[in-house]
Amino acid sequence: QPPHVSAELGQTLGRLGQTLRDQVPAAGSAWGGWLPPGIHPDPRPPDEADVVVVGGGVVGWSVAYWLKVLEGRFRRHGMKVLVVERDPTYSRASTVLSAGGIRQQFSLPENIQMSRFSASFLRDINEYLGVPNEPPIDIQFQPSGYLFLASLEDAAELEATVQLQRGGGHPTVPPPPLPMSPPGLEDEGWFDPWTLLNAFRRKATSLGVHNCCGEVRGEEWGGWAQGVCSHCSQIYMPDSLEYQPVACSIVVNAAGAWAGKLLEAEGLPRDLCQPPLPIQPRKRYVFTWHCPDGPGLSCPFLVDTSGTYFRRDGIAGNYLGGMSPPEEEEPDPSELSVDHDYFQEQVWPRLARRVPSFESLRVRGAWAGYYDYNTFDHNGVLGAHPRLENLLVAAGFSGHGLQHSPAAGRALAELVVRGRFESLDLRRLGWARLEQGEPLRERGVV
Ligand SMILES: Cc1cc2nc3c(=O)[nH]c(=O)nc-3n(C[C@H](O)[C@H](O)[C@H](O)COP(=O)(O)OP(=O)(O)OC[C@H]3O[C@@H](n4cnc5c(N)ncnc54)[C@H](O)[C@@H]3O)c2cc1C
């Protein structure tokens, strides 16, 4: 047999084996039941790691990936990174329950710059996250645009930010020829959140990142003296009081909507909890519907003046959308059931007012997920805790964390590896604003 035939056969068998391993649940695994394809946490965490990342959502895995990328250039010996995820089915993780939108239309330069980078990252995703001998990543990026409708009063505000957006977040750019034109269709639209999460995870794992299933509990960190948190994270096994201590130098809190809770734990010295990390789960519904006469392929991700939003879901007359409630009508976040009356009474009438053909839509389904909501100013918190320099946070992106995850992960990894933000100046997203009580207002919040 010629050698290339057996090599090809070997590769094919290898791929088949991987597919089987991806599809068949890990027998006797601690968490039991079905796991998403490709998720195989190590049965036990290692005894020690340089960095423990709490939370295996898109932000946590992005941080882990970038740590390995940056470590390669600057250290002779690899950095041991461990991602801890308490629910490998991701049943409540924001990432997989999101609407998948990406836009350049923000009002803060930091958010615009993160979106800029993310759009190019998604376009070149196989350059960044491709793994040799694995199928290429199809992120299903639909560059159909993102359209904010504005009332006459709000139009001036939107117009003011267009110049900033067209300059990529840098204010010193000459006025654009079309003042109301956003940066262009090609960097806005939507993509598949699951694919991005899995691509980060697969690549990071291939670079040597460890992962395990378990819960990190803040109160167990202990040892808070001298401006550093404990050198030992206790990782609780699922549904068990059993825990495994993991000695580590740095902890990254990427626990999404639960990032604030992680630092609220009883038993932590009180001054360490001040200011509190103002990140909470806020329940948001996504409804899906069918409407054969609805807007066609050229329809962008649309945000109406009423606050409702929708986008196409495929090409067969299906759509998805929703609306954030006013602050005083926030639904109970303790569970993720869907209030179908909310669609009938609040969302549908507004949608039909904007798109008359939606009067005859047929609801197909719905789900609820959590915004990782920063109650202080709706922006991510990125950086080291003011009194614990080895505890860093990357959370609280409040409805835009999926699209900003490539840039946020890189920024956090730069802080860890190089001690400062290098690619983008994101210092204003740090803790200082929480301490000083100075919110960083973002007008483009959906
Ligand atoms: C309905 C909806 C629509 C959205 N639409 C968009 C959109 O169009 N565009 C966009 O950019 N963003 C959108 N978002 C926001 C986006 O999904 C989030 O900002 C982003 O996914 C946050 O990622 P994350 O990794 O921080 O959080 P998650 O994906 O929630 O991951 C955090 C993980 O941490 C784990 N965890 C928590 N505590 C612990 C612990 N103590 N120990 C171990 N593990 C722990 C959790 O189990 C979870 O899996 C939307 C969100 C929702 C809910």
Short mmCIF file of C-alpha atoms and ligand atoms in Angstrom, two decimals:
data_model
loop_
_atom_site.label_atom_id
_atom_site.label_comp_id
_atom_site.label_asym_id
_atom_site.label_seq_id
_atom_site.Cartn_x
_atom_site.Cartn_y
_atom_site.Cartn_z
CA GLN A 1 0.00 0.00 0.00
CA PRO A 2 1.49 3.41 -0.92
CA PRO A 3 2.37 5.41 2.23
CA HIS A 4 0.05 8.34 1.37
CA VAL A 5 -2.97 5.97 1.28
CA SER A 6 -2.35 4.71 4.80
CA ALA A 7 -1.66 8.28 5.98
CA GLU A 8 -5.00 9.44 4.54
CA LEU A 9 -6.76 6.43 6.03
CA GLY A 10 -5.19 7.18 9.40
CA GLN A 11 -6.38 10.79 9.23
CA THR A 12 -9.90 9.75 8.24
CA LEU A 13 -10.05 7.24 11.10
CA GLY A 14 -8.71 9.86 13.49
CA ARG A 15 -11.45 12.29 12.44
CA LEU A 16 -14.12 9.59 12.76
CA GLY A 17 -12.86 8.73 16.23
CA GLN A 18 -12.99 12.38 17.27
CA THR A 19 -16.53 12.74 15.92
CA LEU A 20 -17.60 9.68 17.91
CA ARG A 21 -15.92 10.96 21.07
CA ASP A 22 -17.64 14.31 20.53
CA GLN A 23 -21.10 12.79 20.15
CA VAL A 24 -21.08 10.09 22.81
CA PRO A 25 -21.53 11.31 26.40
CA ALA A 26 -18.51 10.68 28.60
CA ALA A 27 -19.32 7.45 30.44
CA GLY A 28 -19.40 7.68 34.22
CA SER A 29 -18.70 11.39 34.12
CA ALA A 30 -19.25 13.25 37.37
CA TRP A 31 -21.99 15.48 35.93
CA GLY A 32 -23.73 12.67 33.98
CA GLY A 33 -26.12 13.02 31.04
CA TRP A 34 -25.69 14.74 27.71
CA LEU A 35 -22.85 17.12 27.03
CA PRO A 36 -22.54 19.37 24.01
CA PRO A 37 -20.28 18.00 21.27
CA GLY A 38 -16.60 18.41 22.01
CA ILE A 39 -17.01 19.16 25.73
CA HIS A 40 -14.80 16.82 27.71
CA PRO A 41 -13.69 18.43 30.94
CA ASP A 42 -10.88 16.72 32.81
CA PRO A 43 -12.41 14.52 35.52
CA ARG A 44 -10.37 16.24 38.24
CA PRO A 45 -8.70 19.64 38.30
CA PRO A 46 -4.91 19.68 38.46
CA ASP A 47 -3.27 20.35 41.86
CA GLU A 48 -1.90 23.66 40.69
CA ALA A 49 -2.24 26.19 37.89
CA ASP A 50 -0.76 29.59 37.13
CA VAL A 51 -4.13 31.07 36.24
CA VAL A 52 -7.59 29.81 37.23
CA VAL A 53 -10.36 31.22 35.04
CA VAL A 54 -13.74 30.99 36.78
CA GLY A 55 -16.45 30.52 34.14
CA GLY A 56 -16.22 28.69 30.84
CA GLY A 57 -18.47 30.98 28.78
CA VAL A 58 -17.24 32.81 25.71
CA VAL A 59 -15.38 35.40 27.80
CA GLY A 60 -13.62 32.84 30.02
CA TRP A 61 -12.48 30.75 27.06
CA SER A 62 -11.38 33.84 25.16
CA VAL A 63 -9.22 34.87 28.13
CA ALA A 64 -7.74 31.36 28.28
CA TYR A 65 -7.02 31.31 24.54
CA TRP A 66 -5.30 34.69 24.57
CA LEU A 67 -3.24 33.77 27.63
CA LYS A 68 -1.76 30.87 25.67
CA VAL A 69 -1.21 33.02 22.57
CA LEU A 70 0.61 35.75 24.48
CA GLU A 71 2.53 33.39 26.72
CA GLY A 72 4.08 31.76 23.66
CA ARG A 73 5.82 34.92 22.59
CA PHE A 74 7.13 36.02 25.95
CA ARG A 75 7.90 33.00 28.11
CA ARG A 76 10.08 30.00 27.66
CA HIS A 77 7.92 27.78 29.79
CA GLY A 78 4.20 27.52 29.24
CA MET A 79 1.65 29.05 31.52
CA LYS A 80 -0.70 26.53 33.12
CA VAL A 81 -4.24 27.80 32.62
CA LEU A 82 -7.32 26.11 34.08
CA VAL A 83 -10.89 26.99 33.07
CA VAL A 84 -13.48 25.98 35.68
CA GLU A 85 -17.09 25.66 34.52
CA ARG A 86 -19.81 24.47 36.87
CA ASP A 87 -22.30 23.57 34.14
CA PRO A 88 -20.75 22.05 31.01
CA THR A 89 -24.22 21.76 29.44
CA TYR A 90 -24.32 25.59 29.49
CA SER A 91 -28.03 25.45 30.25
CA ARG A 92 -28.06 28.96 31.77
CA ALA A 93 -24.96 30.56 30.25
CA SER A 94 -25.64 33.88 28.53
CA THR A 95 -23.40 33.02 25.61
CA VAL A 96 -25.55 30.25 24.18
CA LEU A 97 -28.84 32.02 24.92
CA SER A 98 -27.92 35.26 23.19
CA ALA A 99 -29.15 36.75 19.92
CA GLY A 100 -25.70 36.71 18.31
CA GLY A 101 -25.64 40.35 17.18
CA ILE A 102 -22.54 42.38 16.37
CA ARG A 103 -22.46 46.09 15.63
CA GLN A 104 -20.08 49.01 15.46
CA GLN A 105 -22.72 51.45 16.67
CA PHE A 106 -21.71 52.30 20.21
CA SER A 107 -21.10 55.71 21.72
CA LEU A 108 -17.98 54.91 23.78
CA PRO A 109 -14.66 54.73 21.90
CA GLU A 110 -13.71 51.62 23.91
CA ASN A 111 -16.81 49.73 22.77
CA ILE A 112 -16.37 50.82 19.16
CA GLN A 113 -12.74 49.72 19.17
CA MET A 114 -13.62 46.35 20.68
CA SER A 115 -16.30 45.84 18.02
CA ARG A 116 -13.84 46.79 15.30
CA PHE A 117 -11.40 44.15 16.45
CA SER A 118 -14.14 41.55 16.92
CA ALA A 119 -15.44 42.03 13.39
CA SER A 120 -12.00 41.43 11.91
CA PHE A 121 -11.46 38.50 14.29
CA LEU A 122 -14.70 36.87 13.13
CA ARG A 123 -13.80 37.37 9.49
CA ASP A 124 -10.40 35.74 9.99
CA ILE A 125 -11.59 33.28 12.60
CA ASN A 126 -9.85 30.32 10.99
CA GLU A 127 -6.54 32.17 11.14
CA TYR A 128 -7.00 32.65 14.87
CA LEU A 129 -8.92 29.61 16.03
CA GLY A 130 -8.42 26.99 13.33
CA VAL A 131 -6.93 23.71 14.58
CA PRO A 132 -4.85 21.54 12.21
CA ASN A 133 -6.68 18.41 11.03
CA GLU A 134 -9.99 19.70 12.39
CA PRO A 135 -12.85 20.95 10.20
CA PRO A 136 -12.74 24.69 9.46
CA ILE A 137 -14.91 26.94 11.60
CA ASP A 138 -18.08 28.28 10.01
CA ILE A 139 -19.18 31.06 12.33
CA GLN A 140 -22.22 31.75 10.09
CA PHE A 141 -21.53 35.45 10.10
CA GLN A 142 -24.43 37.25 8.39
CA PRO A 143 -23.13 40.72 7.54
CA SER A 144 -26.62 42.09 6.94
CA GLY A 145 -26.09 45.26 8.94
CA TYR A 146 -27.52 46.64 12.16
CA LEU A 147 -30.05 49.43 12.03
CA PHE A 148 -31.03 51.66 14.94
CA LEU A 149 -34.20 53.60 14.20
CA ALA A 150 -34.38 56.96 15.94
CA SER A 151 -37.11 59.45 16.72
CA LEU A 152 -36.44 63.03 15.63
CA GLU A 153 -35.29 63.92 19.15
CA ASP A 154 -32.89 60.98 19.36
CA ALA A 155 -31.54 61.36 15.82
CA ALA A 156 -29.13 64.13 16.83
CA GLU A 157 -27.63 61.90 19.52
CA LEU A 158 -27.14 59.04 17.07
CA GLU A 159 -25.66 61.41 14.52
CA ALA A 160 -23.12 62.64 17.03
CA THR A 161 -21.69 59.17 17.45
CA VAL A 162 -21.48 58.34 13.74
CA GLN A 163 -18.32 60.36 13.27
CA LEU A 164 -16.69 58.50 16.14
CA GLN A 165 -17.76 55.14 14.72
CA ARG A 166 -16.51 55.93 11.25
CA GLY A 167 -13.17 56.81 12.75
CA GLY A 168 -13.03 53.45 14.52
CA GLY A 169 -13.50 55.06 17.94
CA HIS A 170 -10.89 57.79 17.39
CA PRO A 171 -12.43 61.26 17.65
CA THR A 172 -9.89 63.18 15.53
CA VAL A 173 -11.19 62.03 12.16
CA PRO A 174 -12.52 64.59 9.63
CA PRO A 175 -16.30 64.68 9.21
CA PRO A 176 -17.61 61.88 6.99
CA PRO A 177 -19.32 62.73 3.71
CA LEU A 178 -22.55 60.98 4.81
CA PRO A 179 -23.11 62.10 8.39
CA MET A 180 -25.88 59.60 9.24
CA SER A 181 -24.27 56.61 7.60
CA PRO A 182 -22.96 54.02 10.09
CA PRO A 183 -19.64 52.30 9.39
CA GLY A 184 -21.05 49.96 6.78
CA LEU A 185 -22.83 46.65 6.49
CA GLU A 186 -19.84 44.39 6.36
CA ASP A 187 -18.90 44.65 10.05
CA GLU A 188 -22.40 44.37 11.47
CA GLY A 189 -25.00 41.64 11.60
CA TRP A 190 -25.07 38.39 13.54
CA PHE A 191 -23.31 35.07 13.93
CA ASP A 192 -23.65 31.77 15.76
CA PRO A 193 -22.73 32.11 19.47
CA TRP A 194 -22.28 28.35 20.05
CA THR A 195 -19.77 28.13 17.25
CA LEU A 196 -17.69 30.96 18.68
CA LEU A 197 -17.71 29.44 22.17
CA ASN A 198 -16.75 26.01 20.84
CA ALA A 199 -14.07 27.43 18.58
CA PHE A 200 -12.41 29.28 21.49
CA ARG A 201 -12.65 26.17 23.66
CA ARG A 202 -11.32 23.81 21.00
CA LYS A 203 -8.39 26.04 20.13
CA ALA A 204 -7.49 26.85 23.74
CA THR A 205 -7.61 23.16 24.63
CA SER A 206 -5.36 22.35 21.68
CA LEU A 207 -2.90 24.93 23.03
CA GLY A 208 -2.83 23.13 26.38
CA VAL A 209 -5.49 24.88 28.47
CA HIS A 210 -6.97 22.58 31.11
CA ASN A 211 -10.63 22.58 32.01
CA CYS A 212 -12.70 20.95 34.67
CA CYS A 213 -16.27 20.82 35.84
CA GLY A 214 -16.79 22.38 39.25
CA GLU A 215 -17.83 25.48 41.11
CA VAL A 216 -15.47 28.04 42.59
CA ARG A 217 -16.89 29.58 45.74
CA GLY A 218 -15.67 32.98 46.80
CA GLU A 219 -15.92 32.36 50.54
CA GLU A 220 -13.49 29.49 50.27
CA TRP A 221 -10.67 31.53 48.82
CA GLY A 222 -9.35 32.53 52.26
CA GLY A 223 -5.93 34.16 52.78
CA TRP A 224 -6.61 37.71 51.62
CA ALA A 225 -3.61 39.37 53.25
CA GLN A 226 -1.21 41.83 51.65
CA GLY A 227 -3.17 42.71 48.57
CA VAL A 228 -3.31 39.28 47.02
CA CYS A 229 -6.08 36.73 47.22
CA SER A 230 -5.57 33.16 48.30
CA HIS A 231 -3.07 31.07 46.42
CA CYS A 232 -5.57 28.28 46.51
CA SER A 233 -8.95 28.05 44.76
CA GLN A 234 -11.35 25.46 46.13
CA ILE A 235 -13.20 23.82 43.28
CA TYR A 236 -16.39 22.03 44.31
CA MET A 237 -17.38 18.95 42.39
CA PRO A 238 -20.88 19.05 40.86
CA ASP A 239 -23.68 18.25 43.33
CA SER A 240 -21.21 17.43 46.05
CA LEU A 241 -19.54 18.88 49.13
CA GLU A 242 -16.29 17.41 47.93
CA TYR A 243 -13.77 19.96 46.81
CA GLN A 244 -10.35 19.98 45.27
CA PRO A 245 -7.85 22.67 46.21
CA VAL A 246 -5.95 24.13 43.26
CA ALA A 247 -2.90 26.20 44.08
CA CYS A 248 -2.74 29.19 41.75
CA SER A 249 -1.20 32.63 41.34
CA ILE A 250 -3.97 34.47 39.54
CA VAL A 251 -7.76 34.15 39.51
CA VAL A 252 -9.83 35.58 36.65
CA ASN A 253 -13.49 36.11 37.45
CA ALA A 254 -15.26 35.46 34.13
CA ALA A 255 -18.43 34.19 35.77
CA GLY A 256 -20.74 36.28 33.57
CA ALA A 257 -24.02 37.20 35.23
CA TRP A 258 -22.77 35.57 38.45
CA ALA A 259 -19.50 37.54 38.63
CA GLY A 260 -20.90 39.88 41.28
CA LYS A 261 -22.17 36.99 43.40
CA LEU A 262 -18.74 35.38 43.41
CA LEU A 263 -17.40 38.42 45.25
CA GLU A 264 -20.38 38.81 47.56
CA ALA A 265 -19.65 35.62 49.41
CA GLU A 266 -20.13 35.66 53.15
CA GLY A 267 -16.86 35.27 54.93
CA LEU A 268 -14.94 37.68 52.72
CA PRO A 269 -13.48 40.64 54.62
CA ARG A 270 -16.00 43.48 54.28
CA ASP A 271 -13.65 46.08 52.85
CA LEU A 272 -12.83 43.71 50.02
CA CYS A 273 -16.45 43.73 48.95
CA GLN A 274 -16.48 47.53 48.62
CA PRO A 275 -17.36 48.76 46.14
CA PRO A 276 -19.46 45.71 45.28
CA LEU A 277 -19.08 44.39 41.76
CA PRO A 278 -22.44 45.62 40.39
CA ILE A 279 -23.10 42.68 38.07
CA GLN A 280 -26.39 40.78 38.32
CA PRO A 281 -28.40 38.34 36.22
CA ARG A 282 -31.27 40.11 34.43
CA LYS A 283 -33.77 37.91 32.64
CA ARG A 284 -34.34 38.58 28.95
CA TYR A 285 -36.71 36.74 26.59
CA VAL A 286 -36.04 35.85 22.98
CA PHE A 287 -39.09 34.93 20.88
CA THR A 288 -38.99 33.22 17.51
CA TRP A 289 -41.70 33.45 14.87
CA HIS A 290 -42.58 32.59 11.30
CA CYS A 291 -43.86 35.16 8.84
CA PRO A 292 -43.63 34.27 5.14
CA ASP A 293 -44.38 37.88 4.12
CA GLY A 294 -41.86 39.43 6.50
CA PRO A 295 -38.84 41.53 5.50
CA GLY A 296 -36.51 39.80 3.06
CA LEU A 297 -32.86 38.87 2.93
CA SER A 298 -31.62 42.45 2.96
CA CYS A 299 -33.27 43.19 6.30
CA PRO A 300 -30.66 44.15 8.93
CA PHE A 301 -30.69 43.43 12.67
CA LEU A 302 -33.20 46.13 13.51
CA VAL A 303 -33.69 48.02 16.77
CA ASP A 304 -36.92 50.00 16.78
CA THR A 305 -37.54 53.32 18.54
CA SER A 306 -39.85 51.38 20.88
CA GLY A 307 -36.93 49.25 22.11
CA THR A 308 -38.04 46.06 20.34
CA TYR A 309 -35.47 44.35 18.15
CA PHE A 310 -35.59 41.56 15.59
CA ARG A 311 -33.51 39.85 12.95
CA ARG A 312 -33.89 37.08 10.41
CA ASP A 313 -33.28 33.54 11.61
CA GLY A 314 -32.23 31.71 8.47
CA ILE A 315 -33.81 32.31 5.08
CA ALA A 316 -37.19 30.61 5.39
CA GLY A 317 -39.31 33.44 6.78
CA ASN A 318 -38.24 32.89 10.37
CA TYR A 319 -37.28 35.68 12.78
CA LEU A 320 -36.21 36.18 16.35
CA GLY A 321 -36.44 39.18 18.60
CA GLY A 322 -37.44 40.66 21.93
CA MET A 323 -37.33 43.75 24.09
CA SER A 324 -35.68 44.74 27.37
CA PRO A 325 -38.30 45.74 29.97
CA PRO A 326 -38.20 49.06 31.82
CA GLU A 327 -36.19 48.92 35.07
CA GLU A 328 -39.32 48.86 37.27
CA GLU A 329 -40.75 45.85 35.39
CA GLU A 330 -37.72 43.57 35.50
CA PRO A 331 -38.92 39.94 35.67
CA ASP A 332 -37.91 37.67 38.57
CA PRO A 333 -34.43 36.41 37.69
CA SER A 334 -34.53 33.36 39.97
CA GLU A 335 -35.53 31.02 37.13
CA LEU A 336 -35.67 31.03 33.34
CA SER A 337 -39.33 30.41 32.49
CA VAL A 338 -40.80 32.47 29.64
CA ASP A 339 -43.65 34.93 30.07
CA HIS A 340 -45.54 34.44 26.80
CA ASP A 341 -47.95 37.27 27.64
CA TYR A 342 -44.99 39.61 27.44
CA PHE A 343 -44.77 38.86 23.73
CA GLN A 344 -48.51 39.12 23.14
CA GLU A 345 -48.97 42.34 25.09
CA GLN A 346 -45.69 44.20 24.80
CA VAL A 347 -43.48 42.96 21.99
CA TRP A 348 -45.84 41.92 19.20
CA PRO A 349 -47.89 45.16 19.01
CA ARG A 350 -44.69 47.19 18.76
CA LEU A 351 -43.24 44.88 16.10
CA ALA A 352 -46.43 45.01 14.05
CA ARG A 353 -46.53 48.79 14.25
CA ARG A 354 -43.10 48.91 12.62
CA VAL A 355 -43.52 45.96 10.21
CA PRO A 356 -47.23 45.57 9.31
CA SER A 357 -46.72 42.07 7.86
CA PHE A 358 -45.80 40.90 11.38
CA GLU A 359 -49.48 41.27 12.29
CA SER A 360 -49.95 37.78 10.84
CA LEU A 361 -46.84 36.19 12.33
CA ARG A 362 -47.00 32.75 13.96
CA VAL A 363 -44.99 32.26 17.15
CA ARG A 364 -42.62 29.28 16.93
CA GLY A 365 -40.88 29.27 20.28
CA ALA A 366 -39.12 31.26 22.96
CA TRP A 367 -36.38 31.08 25.54
CA ALA A 368 -35.04 33.17 28.38
CA GLY A 369 -31.44 33.95 29.22
CA TYR A 370 -29.52 36.24 31.54
CA TYR A 371 -27.94 39.53 30.61
CA ASP A 372 -24.70 39.85 32.59
CA TYR A 373 -26.03 43.21 33.68
CA ASN A 374 -23.81 45.91 35.11
CA THR A 375 -26.31 48.00 37.09
CA PHE A 376 -23.78 50.82 37.44
CA ASP A 377 -23.27 51.75 33.79
CA HIS A 378 -24.07 48.77 31.48
CA ASN A 379 -20.44 48.27 30.52
CA GLY A 380 -17.99 45.47 31.08
CA VAL A 381 -15.59 45.59 34.01
CA LEU A 382 -12.09 44.65 32.91
CA GLY A 383 -9.13 44.67 35.23
CA ALA A 384 -7.60 43.90 38.59
CA HIS A 385 -9.51 44.27 41.86
CA PRO A 386 -8.39 47.51 43.55
CA ARG A 387 -7.09 45.74 46.65
CA LEU A 388 -6.31 42.28 45.34
CA GLU A 389 -3.95 42.59 42.45
CA ASN A 390 -4.08 38.92 41.51
CA LEU A 391 -7.87 38.83 41.22
CA LEU A 392 -8.98 40.10 37.82
CA VAL A 393 -12.46 40.51 36.40
CA ALA A 394 -13.78 40.26 32.85
CA ALA A 395 -17.55 40.44 33.13
CA GLY A 396 -20.65 42.61 33.09
CA PHE A 397 -20.90 43.37 29.39
CA SER A 398 -24.68 43.72 29.70
CA GLY A 399 -25.93 42.48 26.37
CA HIS A 400 -22.82 43.04 24.24
CA GLY A 401 -20.38 40.57 25.75
CA LEU A 402 -20.60 38.00 23.00
CA GLN A 403 -19.40 40.37 20.30
CA HIS A 404 -16.76 41.91 22.57
CA SER A 405 -15.37 38.62 23.83
CA PRO A 406 -12.44 38.42 21.37
CA ALA A 407 -11.21 41.89 22.37
CA ALA A 408 -12.03 41.53 26.07
CA GLY A 409 -10.16 38.23 26.33
CA ARG A 410 -7.11 39.69 24.60
CA ALA A 411 -7.14 42.76 26.85
CA LEU A 412 -7.39 40.73 30.04
CA ALA A 413 -4.61 38.39 28.90
CA GLU A 414 -2.41 41.41 28.17
CA LEU A 415 -2.94 42.60 31.73
CA VAL A 416 -1.91 39.20 33.09
CA VAL A 417 1.07 38.58 30.82
CA ARG A 418 2.39 42.10 30.25
CA GLY A 419 0.91 44.02 33.15
CA ARG A 420 -0.91 46.57 30.97
CA PHE A 421 -3.38 46.96 28.11
CA GLU A 422 -1.42 47.06 24.88
CA SER A 423 -3.63 46.59 21.82
CA LEU A 424 -6.49 48.82 22.98
CA ASP A 425 -6.49 51.31 25.82
CA LEU A 426 -9.33 49.95 27.94
CA ARG A 427 -8.23 51.45 31.27
CA ARG A 428 -11.51 53.32 31.63
CA LEU A 429 -13.30 49.95 31.84
CA GLY A 430 -11.38 49.10 35.04
CA TRP A 431 -12.53 49.21 38.67
CA ALA A 432 -11.55 52.83 39.23
CA ARG A 433 -14.84 54.14 37.92
CA LEU A 434 -16.74 51.96 40.41
CA GLU A 435 -14.62 53.27 43.28
CA GLN A 436 -14.94 56.87 42.17
CA GLY A 437 -18.67 56.55 41.46
CA GLU A 438 -18.19 57.79 37.89
CA PRO A 439 -20.25 55.74 35.45
CA LEU A 440 -19.07 55.39 31.87
CA ARG A 441 -22.28 56.01 29.98
CA GLU A 442 -22.92 53.98 26.81
CA ARG A 443 -25.91 55.24 24.84
CA GLY A 444 -26.11 52.24 22.52
CA VAL A 445 -27.57 49.73 24.98
CA VAL A 446 -30.27 47.37 23.71
C1 LIG B 1 -31.27 37.15 25.40
C2 LIG B 1 -29.85 37.63 25.24
C3 LIG B 1 -29.47 38.24 24.06
C4 LIG B 1 -28.15 38.68 23.90
N1 LIG B 1 -27.78 39.20 22.70
C5 LIG B 1 -26.50 39.57 22.51
C6 LIG B 1 -26.08 40.05 21.24
O1 LIG B 1 -26.87 40.15 20.30
N2 LIG B 1 -24.78 40.39 21.09
C7 LIG B 1 -23.87 40.31 22.12
O2 LIG B 1 -22.71 40.66 21.93
N3 LIG B 1 -24.25 39.85 23.33
C8 LIG B 1 -25.53 39.48 23.55
N4 LIG B 1 -25.93 39.03 24.78
C9 LIG B 1 -24.97 39.11 25.90
C10 LIG B 1 -23.96 38.01 25.84
O3 LIG B 1 -24.61 36.78 25.68
C11 LIG B 1 -23.13 38.02 27.13
O4 LIG B 1 -22.66 39.33 27.38
C12 LIG B 1 -21.93 37.09 27.02
O5 LIG B 1 -22.32 35.84 26.53
C13 LIG B 1 -21.25 36.95 28.37
O6 LIG B 1 -20.35 35.87 28.28
P1 LIG B 1 -19.72 35.27 29.60
O7 LIG B 1 -18.75 34.25 29.20
O8 LIG B 1 -19.25 36.41 30.45
O9 LIG B 1 -20.98 34.66 30.38
P2 LIG B 1 -21.63 33.20 30.30
O10 LIG B 1 -21.79 32.76 28.91
O11 LIG B 1 -22.85 33.25 31.15
O12 LIG B 1 -20.54 32.30 30.98
C14 LIG B 1 -20.28 32.39 32.37
C15 LIG B 1 -20.12 30.98 32.87
O13 LIG B 1 -19.63 31.01 34.21
C16 LIG B 1 -20.13 29.89 34.88
N5 LIG B 1 -20.01 30.15 36.31
C17 LIG B 1 -20.63 31.13 37.00
N6 LIG B 1 -20.23 31.11 38.29
C18 LIG B 1 -19.34 30.09 38.41
C19 LIG B 1 -18.59 29.58 39.50
N7 LIG B 1 -18.68 30.11 40.71
N8 LIG B 1 -17.77 28.52 39.29
C20 LIG B 1 -17.68 27.98 38.04
N9 LIG B 1 -18.38 28.43 36.97
C21 LIG B 1 -19.20 29.48 37.15
C22 LIG B 1 -21.55 29.78 34.39
O14 LIG B 1 -22.04 28.46 34.54
C23 LIG B 1 -21.42 30.20 32.92
O15 LIG B 1 -21.34 29.10 32.05
C24 LIG B 1 -27.21 38.55 24.96
C25 LIG B 1 -27.60 37.93 26.15
C26 LIG B 1 -28.90 37.46 26.29
C27 LIG B 1 -29.30 36.78 27.56
#
